[in-house]
Coordinates of C-alpha atoms in Angstrom, one line a residue:
M190 CA -17.8 -23.4 -9.1
A191 CA -18.7 -25.0 -12.5
L192 CA -17.2 -21.7 -14.2
I193 CA -13.5 -23.0 -13.3
G194 CA -14.0 -26.6 -12.7
P195 CA -12.0 -28.5 -9.9
N196 CA -8.8 -26.6 -10.1
T197 CA -10.2 -23.8 -7.7
G198 CA -9.5 -25.8 -4.4
R199 CA -5.8 -26.4 -5.0
L200 CA -4.5 -23.7 -7.1
D201 CA -0.7 -23.5 -7.8
L202 CA 0.6 -20.7 -9.5
P203 CA 3.4 -21.1 -12.3
A204 CA 7.0 -20.4 -11.2
A205 CA 7.0 -17.3 -13.2
L206 CA 4.4 -15.7 -11.0
L207 CA 6.2 -16.6 -7.9
G208 CA 9.8 -15.7 -8.4
P209 CA 11.7 -12.4 -8.5
A210 CA 11.2 -9.8 -11.1
T211 CA 12.4 -10.9 -14.4
G212 CA 14.6 -8.0 -15.2
G213 CA 14.1 -8.4 -18.9
T214 CA 15.0 -12.0 -19.2
D215 CA 12.8 -15.0 -19.7
P216 CA 10.8 -15.8 -16.7
P217 CA 11.5 -18.8 -14.6
G218 CA 9.3 -21.8 -15.1
R219 CA 8.8 -21.1 -18.8
A220 CA 7.9 -24.6 -19.5
A221 CA 4.9 -24.4 -17.3
V222 CA 3.4 -21.4 -19.0
R223 CA 4.0 -22.1 -22.6
G224 CA 1.4 -21.0 -25.1
W225 CA 0.7 -17.7 -23.6
E226 CA 1.1 -16.1 -26.9
A227 CA -1.5 -18.2 -28.3
V228 CA -3.9 -17.7 -25.5
T229 CA -3.2 -13.9 -24.9
G230 CA -2.1 -12.6 -28.1
L231 CA 1.1 -11.1 -26.3
A232 CA 4.5 -11.4 -27.5
A233 CA 7.2 -12.6 -25.2
P234 CA 8.2 -9.1 -24.0
A235 CA 4.7 -8.3 -23.2
Q236 CA 4.2 -11.4 -21.4
R237 CA 7.1 -10.6 -19.3
H238 CA 5.8 -7.0 -18.6
A239 CA 2.2 -8.6 -17.6
I240 CA 3.9 -11.0 -15.2
D241 CA 5.9 -8.2 -13.3
D242 CA 2.5 -6.3 -13.2
L243 CA 0.7 -9.2 -11.7
R244 CA 3.6 -9.5 -9.1
V245 CA 2.9 -5.8 -8.0
L246 CA -0.6 -6.7 -7.4
L247 CA 0.2 -9.6 -5.2
P248 CA 1.9 -9.9 -1.8
A249 CA 5.6 -10.7 -1.8
D250 CA 5.2 -14.1 0.0
A251 CA 4.9 -16.9 -2.5
A252 CA 2.5 -18.9 0.0
V253 CA 0.4 -15.8 0.5
R254 CA 0.0 -15.0 -3.1
R255 CA -1.3 -18.5 -3.7
E256 CA -3.9 -18.0 -1.1
V257 CA -4.8 -14.6 -2.4
V258 CA -5.2 -15.9 -5.8
R259 CA -7.0 -18.9 -4.7
E260 CA -9.6 -16.7 -2.7
A261 CA -10.0 -14.2 -5.4
V262 CA -10.8 -16.9 -8.1
T263 CA -13.2 -18.7 -5.7
W264 CA -14.9 -15.4 -4.9
L265 CA -15.3 -14.6 -8.7
A266 CA -16.7 -18.1 -9.3
T267 CA -19.2 -17.9 -6.6
N268 CA -20.4 -14.3 -7.2
L269 CA -20.3 -13.9 -11.1
G270 CA -23.8 -14.4 -11.2
D271 CA -24.4 -10.9 -9.4
P272 CA -22.9 -8.7 -11.8
R273 CA -23.8 -5.7 -9.7
L274 CA -21.7 -7.0 -6.7
V275 CA -18.7 -7.9 -8.9
A276 CA -18.7 -4.5 -10.7
A277 CA -18.8 -2.6 -7.6
R278 CA -16.0 -4.7 -6.1
C279 CA -13.9 -4.3 -9.2
A280 CA -14.6 -0.8 -9.4
E281 CA -13.0 -0.3 -5.8
L282 CA -10.1 -2.3 -7.0
G283 CA -9.4 -0.2 -10.1
P284 CA -8.2 2.9 -8.5
A285 CA -5.9 1.0 -6.2
A286 CA -4.4 -1.2 -8.9
A287 CA -3.6 2.2 -10.9
A288 CA -2.1 3.5 -7.8
L289 CA 0.3 0.6 -7.6
G290 CA 1.3 1.2 -11.2
V291 CA -1.0 -1.1 -13.2
P292 CA -3.2 0.7 -15.5
P293 CA -6.7 -0.7 -15.7
Q294 CA -6.4 -1.7 -19.4
R295 CA -3.7 -4.2 -18.4
L296 CA -5.9 -5.9 -16.0
E297 CA -7.5 -7.9 -18.9
A298 CA -4.4 -9.4 -19.9
L299 CA -3.4 -10.3 -16.2
A300 CA -6.9 -12.1 -15.8
I301 CA -6.3 -14.0 -18.9
L302 CA -2.8 -15.1 -17.6
L303 CA -4.7 -16.7 -14.7
V304 CA -6.3 -18.9 -17.1
D305 CA -2.9 -20.4 -17.6
A306 CA -2.3 -20.4 -14.0
L307 CA -5.4 -22.8 -13.7
R308 CA -4.2 -24.9 -16.6
A309 CA -0.8 -25.5 -15.0
N310 CA -2.5 -27.6 -12.1
P311 CA -1.9 -31.2 -12.8
P312 CA -3.3 -33.9 -11.9
A313 CA -6.6 -31.8 -11.8
P314 CA -8.8 -32.2 -14.8
P315 CA -7.8 -29.6 -17.7
L316 CA -10.0 -26.7 -18.2
R317 CA -12.7 -27.3 -21.0
A318 CA -12.6 -24.8 -23.8
D319 CA -15.9 -23.3 -22.7
E320 CA -14.5 -22.8 -19.2
E321 CA -11.3 -21.1 -20.6
A322 CA -13.7 -18.9 -22.9
A323 CA -15.8 -17.9 -19.8
L324 CA -12.4 -16.8 -17.7
R325 CA -11.4 -14.8 -20.7
D326 CA -14.8 -13.1 -20.9
A327 CA -14.8 -12.5 -17.3
G328 CA -11.4 -10.9 -17.4
R329 CA -12.5 -8.4 -20.0
L330 CA -15.5 -7.5 -17.8
I331 CA -13.4 -7.1 -14.7
A332 CA -10.8 -4.9 -16.7
R333 CA -13.8 -2.7 -17.8
W334 CA -15.2 -2.5 -14.5
A335 CA -12.1 -1.5 -13.0
E336 CA -11.5 1.2 -15.6
A337 CA -14.7 2.4 -14.9
G338 CA -14.1 2.7 -11.3
V339 CA -10.8 4.7 -12.1
D340 CA -12.9 7.2 -14.4
A341 CA -15.6 7.7 -11.6
A342 CA -13.0 8.2 -8.7
G343 CA -11.0 10.7 -10.6
H344 CA -11.9 13.3 -7.9
E345 CA -11.8 11.0 -4.7
P346 CA -8.9 9.7 -3.0
V347 CA -7.6 6.3 -3.8
R348 CA -8.9 3.7 -1.3
W349 CA -7.8 0.3 -0.3
S350 CA -10.7 -1.8 1.5
A351 CA -9.4 -3.9 4.2
T352 CA -11.2 -6.3 6.6
V353 CA -10.2 -6.4 10.3
T354 CA -8.9 -10.1 11.2
A355 CA -7.7 -9.3 14.7
H356 CA -8.4 -6.6 17.3
D357 CA -5.8 -6.6 20.2
R358 CA -6.5 -4.2 22.9
R359 CA -2.9 -3.6 24.1
R360 CA -4.0 -0.7 26.8
A361 CA -7.2 0.9 27.7
D362 CA -6.4 3.7 25.2
M363 CA -4.6 1.9 22.6
A364 CA -5.3 -1.1 20.3
V365 CA -3.2 -3.0 17.6
L366 CA -5.7 -3.8 14.5
T367 CA -4.7 -6.5 11.9
L368 CA -6.2 -5.7 8.5
R369 CA -6.2 -7.8 5.3
T370 CA -6.4 -5.9 2.2
Y371 CA -7.3 -7.1 -1.4
L372 CA -4.3 -5.4 -3.1
P373 CA -1.0 -4.7 -1.4
Y374 CA -0.9 -1.6 0.6
P375 CA 2.2 0.6 -0.3
C376 CA 3.5 1.3 3.1
P377 CA 7.4 1.2 3.7
P378 CA 8.6 1.5 7.3
G379 CA 8.0 5.0 8.6
L380 CA 4.9 6.0 6.6
R381 CA 1.5 6.2 8.4
A382 CA -1.6 4.6 7.1
V383 CA -4.8 6.8 6.8
A384 CA -7.8 4.9 8.0
G385 CA -11.4 5.7 7.8
V386 CA -14.3 3.9 9.2
A387 CA -18.3 3.7 7.9
A388 CA -19.6 5.2 11.1
L389 CA -17.8 8.5 10.3
P390 CA -18.0 9.0 6.5
G391 CA -15.6 11.7 5.3
R392 CA -13.4 11.5 8.5
A393 CA -10.1 9.6 8.6
R394 CA -7.0 9.7 11.0
E395 CA -3.3 8.7 10.5
C396 CA -2.1 5.6 12.2
W397 CA 1.3 4.1 12.7
V398 CA 2.0 0.7 10.9
G399 CA 4.1 -1.7 12.6
N400 CA 5.0 -4.1 9.7
R401 CA 5.6 -4.4 5.8
P402 CA 2.2 -4.7 4.3
A403 CA 3.4 -5.5 0.8
V404 CA 5.0 -8.8 2.1
D405 CA 1.7 -10.8 3.2
G406 CA -1.1 -8.3 2.4
V407 CA -1.5 -7.7 6.1
V408 CA -1.5 -4.1 7.7
E409 CA -0.8 -3.9 11.4
V410 CA -2.3 -0.7 12.5
H411 CA -1.4 0.9 15.7
V412 CA -4.0 3.3 17.2
A413 CA -3.5 5.4 20.3
L414 CA -6.5 7.5 21.3
H415 CA -5.8 11.4 21.4
R416 CA -8.0 14.1 22.6
D417 CA -11.0 14.9 20.1
D418 CA -10.2 11.7 18.1
P419 CA -13.7 10.1 17.0
V420 CA -12.2 7.9 14.5
G421 CA -9.4 6.8 16.9
A422 CA -12.3 6.1 19.4
E423 CA -14.2 3.8 16.7
L424 CA -11.1 2.0 15.9
V425 CA -9.9 1.4 19.4
E426 CA -13.2 0.8 21.2
R427 CA -15.9 -0.2 18.8
T428 CA -14.2 -1.9 15.7
T429 CA -14.4 -5.9 15.8
V430 CA -13.3 -8.8 13.7
G431 CA -14.9 -8.7 10.3
D432 CA -15.7 -4.9 10.1
R433 CA -14.5 -3.2 7.1
I434 CA -11.9 -0.4 7.2
D435 CA -10.9 1.9 4.3
L436 CA -7.4 2.7 4.0
Y437 CA -6.2 5.8 1.9
R438 CA -2.7 6.5 0.4
P439 CA -0.1 6.4 3.2
T440 CA 1.6 9.8 4.2
G441 CA 4.8 10.9 5.7
S442 CA 8.6 9.9 5.1
A443 CA 10.0 6.7 5.4
V444 CA 12.7 5.5 7.5
P445 CA 16.0 6.0 5.8
L446 CA 16.8 2.3 5.4
D447 CA 19.0 2.9 2.3
D448 CA 21.4 5.2 3.9
D449 CA 24.9 3.8 4.6
A450 CA 25.4 5.8 7.7
P451 CA 24.7 4.4 11.1
L452 CA 21.0 4.6 12.0
L453 CA 19.6 6.0 14.9
L454 CA 15.8 5.4 15.6
I455 CA 14.1 7.2 18.6
A456 CA 10.5 6.3 19.4
D457 CA 8.1 8.0 21.6
R458 CA 5.8 5.6 24.0
D459 CA 2.9 5.6 21.5
A460 CA 5.0 5.5 18.2
V461 CA 6.7 2.2 18.1
G462 CA 5.1 0.9 15.2
P463 CA 7.4 2.6 12.5
I464 CA 10.5 1.4 14.5
R465 CA 9.1 -2.0 14.8
A466 CA 8.3 -2.2 10.9
A467 CA 12.1 -0.9 10.3
L468 CA 13.6 -3.5 12.6
V469 CA 11.7 -6.2 10.9
A470 CA 12.7 -4.9 7.3
L471 CA 16.4 -4.7 8.7
R472 CA 16.2 -8.3 10.2
A473 CA 14.7 -9.8 7.1
A474 CA 17.4 -8.3 4.8
R475 CA 20.2 -9.8 7.2
T476 CA 18.4 -13.0 7.1
A477 CA 18.1 -13.0 3.3
T478 CA 21.8 -12.4 2.9
A479 CA 23.0 -15.0 5.5
A480 CA 20.8 -17.5 3.7
A481 CA 22.4 -16.8 0.5
R482 CA 26.1 -16.6 1.7
P483 CA 28.0 -19.9 2.1
A484 CA 28.1 -20.9 5.7
A485 CA 31.4 -20.0 7.3
A486 CA 32.8 -21.7 10.4
S487 CA 33.5 -19.4 13.1
P488 CA 35.8 -20.3 16.0
D489 CA 33.6 -18.3 18.2
A490 CA 30.4 -19.7 17.2
A491 CA 30.3 -22.7 19.6
R492 CA 31.7 -20.5 22.7
P493 CA 29.0 -19.7 25.4
G494 CA 27.6 -16.3 25.4
T495 CA 28.5 -15.4 21.9
A496 CA 25.8 -14.5 19.2
R497 CA 24.7 -17.2 17.1
P498 CA 24.6 -16.5 13.4
G499 CA 21.3 -15.3 12.2
G500 CA 20.2 -15.0 15.8
A501 CA 18.7 -11.9 17.1
E502 CA 20.4 -11.1 20.3
P503 CA 20.2 -7.2 20.9
T504 CA 22.3 -5.5 23.4
T505 CA 20.8 -3.4 26.0
A506 CA 22.9 -0.3 27.0
R507 CA 22.1 2.8 29.0
P508 CA 22.9 6.3 27.5
G509 CA 26.5 7.1 27.9
S510 CA 27.5 3.7 29.0
A511 CA 30.8 2.3 27.7
Q512 CA 29.0 -0.4 26.1
A513 CA 26.8 1.9 24.2
S514 CA 29.7 4.3 23.2
A515 CA 31.7 1.2 21.8
A516 CA 28.8 0.0 19.7
N517 CA 28.4 3.3 18.1
G518 CA 32.1 4.3 17.9
P519 CA 33.7 5.4 14.7
G520 CA 34.5 2.3 12.4
H521 CA 32.0 -0.2 14.2
R522 CA 29.9 -2.0 11.6
A523 CA 27.5 -4.6 12.1
A524 CA 27.4 -7.5 9.5
G525 CA 24.3 -7.8 7.4
A526 CA 22.6 -7.0 4.2
G527 CA 21.6 -3.8 2.5
R528 CA 18.6 -2.1 3.7
D529 CA 16.8 -2.1 0.4
G530 CA 15.9 -5.9 1.1
S531 CA 17.8 -6.9 -2.0
G532 CA 20.1 -9.4 -0.2
A533 CA 23.0 -7.5 -1.6
A534 CA 26.3 -8.7 0.1
R535 CA 27.2 -5.4 1.6
Q536 CA 27.6 -4.4 5.4
A537 CA 24.5 -2.9 7.2
P538 CA 25.2 0.2 9.2
D539 CA 25.0 0.1 12.8
V540 CA 21.5 0.6 14.5
T541 CA 20.9 2.3 17.8
V542 CA 17.3 2.4 19.1
F543 CA 15.8 4.5 21.9
W544 CA 12.8 2.3 22.9
P545 CA 10.7 3.6 25.9
A546 CA 10.7 0.8 28.6
P547 CA 6.8 0.8 29.2
V548 CA 6.5 -0.5 25.7
E549 CA 8.2 -3.9 26.7
R550 CA 5.3 -4.3 29.2
D551 CA 2.4 -2.8 27.0
V552 CA 3.0 -3.4 23.4
Y553 CA 6.2 -5.4 22.3
R554 CA 9.5 -7.4 23.3
L555 CA 12.1 -5.8 21.4
A556 CA 14.2 -9.1 21.6
D557 CA 11.8 -10.5 19.1
L558 CA 12.3 -7.8 16.7
A559 CA 15.7 -6.3 16.5
P560 CA 18.5 -7.9 14.2
E561 CA 21.7 -8.9 15.6
G562 CA 24.1 -6.2 16.4
T563 CA 21.4 -3.6 17.4
V564 CA 22.2 -1.3 20.5
V565 CA 18.7 -0.9 22.3
I566 CA 18.6 1.9 24.8
R567 CA 15.3 1.4 27.0
D568 CA 14.9 5.3 27.9
R569 CA 14.0 8.4 26.4
F570 CA 16.6 10.3 24.1
A571 CA 18.5 12.8 26.1
D572 CA 21.4 15.2 25.3
D573 CA 24.2 13.5 27.1
G574 CA 27.2 15.0 25.1
R575 CA 27.6 12.1 22.5
D576 CA 28.2 13.2 19.0
W577 CA 25.4 11.8 16.6
S578 CA 26.5 13.9 13.6
G579 CA 27.4 10.9 11.5
H580 CA 23.9 9.2 11.9
A581 CA 20.9 9.0 9.8
V582 CA 18.1 9.7 12.2
F583 CA 14.4 8.7 12.2
V584 CA 12.2 10.1 15.2
A585 CA 8.6 9.1 15.8
G586 CA 6.3 10.6 18.3
T587 CA 3.8 13.3 19.0
T588 CA 4.4 16.7 17.9
A589 CA 5.3 17.7 21.4
A590 CA 7.9 15.1 21.8
N591 CA 9.3 15.4 18.4
T592 CA 9.9 19.0 18.8
A593 CA 11.9 18.4 22.1
V594 CA 13.9 15.6 20.6
T595 CA 14.6 17.4 17.4
A596 CA 16.2 20.3 19.4
R597 CA 18.4 17.8 21.3
L598 CA 19.4 16.2 17.9
R599 CA 20.5 19.4 16.5
A600 CA 22.6 20.1 19.6
A601 CA 24.2 16.8 19.2
G602 CA 25.4 17.6 15.7
V603 CA 22.7 16.0 13.5
A604 CA 22.2 17.9 10.2
P605 CA 18.6 18.7 9.2
E606 CA 19.1 16.8 6.0
R607 CA 19.9 13.6 7.9
L608 CA 16.9 14.0 10.1
V609 CA 13.4 12.3 9.2
V610 CA 10.7 13.2 11.8
A611 CA 7.2 11.6 11.9
G612 CA 4.4 12.7 14.2
I613 CA 0.7 12.1 15.1
G614 CA -1.3 14.3 17.4

């Protein structure tokens, strides 16, 4: 710990590292990080680029960022006396950082910026000159080791190292694993994680992801056993907390959250993960927009039985019911934010979810996930004569289930270009 002094235990990052992207303007909290040009040799524009690079390498949630950086600095201080260990870990991070858009050469500047993060921690004693010099030297070594990792892994798939922090056996043939990654895992709703285990080198399988990993550095992986599925069996039956899992680049197509058309989400029994991730993203976007908008008094807000502003009270409807038809009729729009998570004050399209009833018992309660205004149909999708031609559609399930659903959707007027199909098994 002598390397970084007493600042390690209570790290507070400068506001510039916690706020939104700068967009070319001076970063917030500028007073807290003055002197970077003298410390790093970077002019102001280069400093802004370095800050934005660092944001890409950290979770979106500010509190989680502090924890991740604190753990990283503590680990570095504890293990820097073992260069072989540190070099190996940095070599693993290099390809993942490059995949996130940060060339390894830039890591040296990012590491140097952490020196200023430590210096911005009053009332802790300031870093001594030799401590700052040691950290800058460590940053240069980290950058070189990471760059070496990129060069050595040019013929191998990019890999994110993850640690199992929870293993929840939801059914005899299904588990939900919570994984913690060192760097954010770029997996928007709808994409599938590719996971490998040490017991089966060279083998991997796709897994549904039920959250937004870039927010908090956590990947929620859903694994349902399939026939001839050794990796799945390892993940479901033999993986425990503390084990290491390798994640490779996610695969598939994302849920069309940026489409202004009404959205139709259809899940097979074992494929609720991407639907969950999409609903969480929609709910977060609407919550952010509601928080940014001035509160407006509504005469209906206090009436019994009406939806509370910001509350998630999904509607349950059966296929073909008057309630479902009204909710999906022409011109009906649910209030909310854009699906891109930007908080832009625009109306969000309607969302209809076909969510198999057994999932309510075995995996999730949808009431905890769906944003206000969502129509939930706890049944399989069927061709009941309704016109879905105006919807953007995302279907998740097994290959066999998706084939049947796709035929029904085309019969219901959904154009191929508006249809995203994701399958495992």
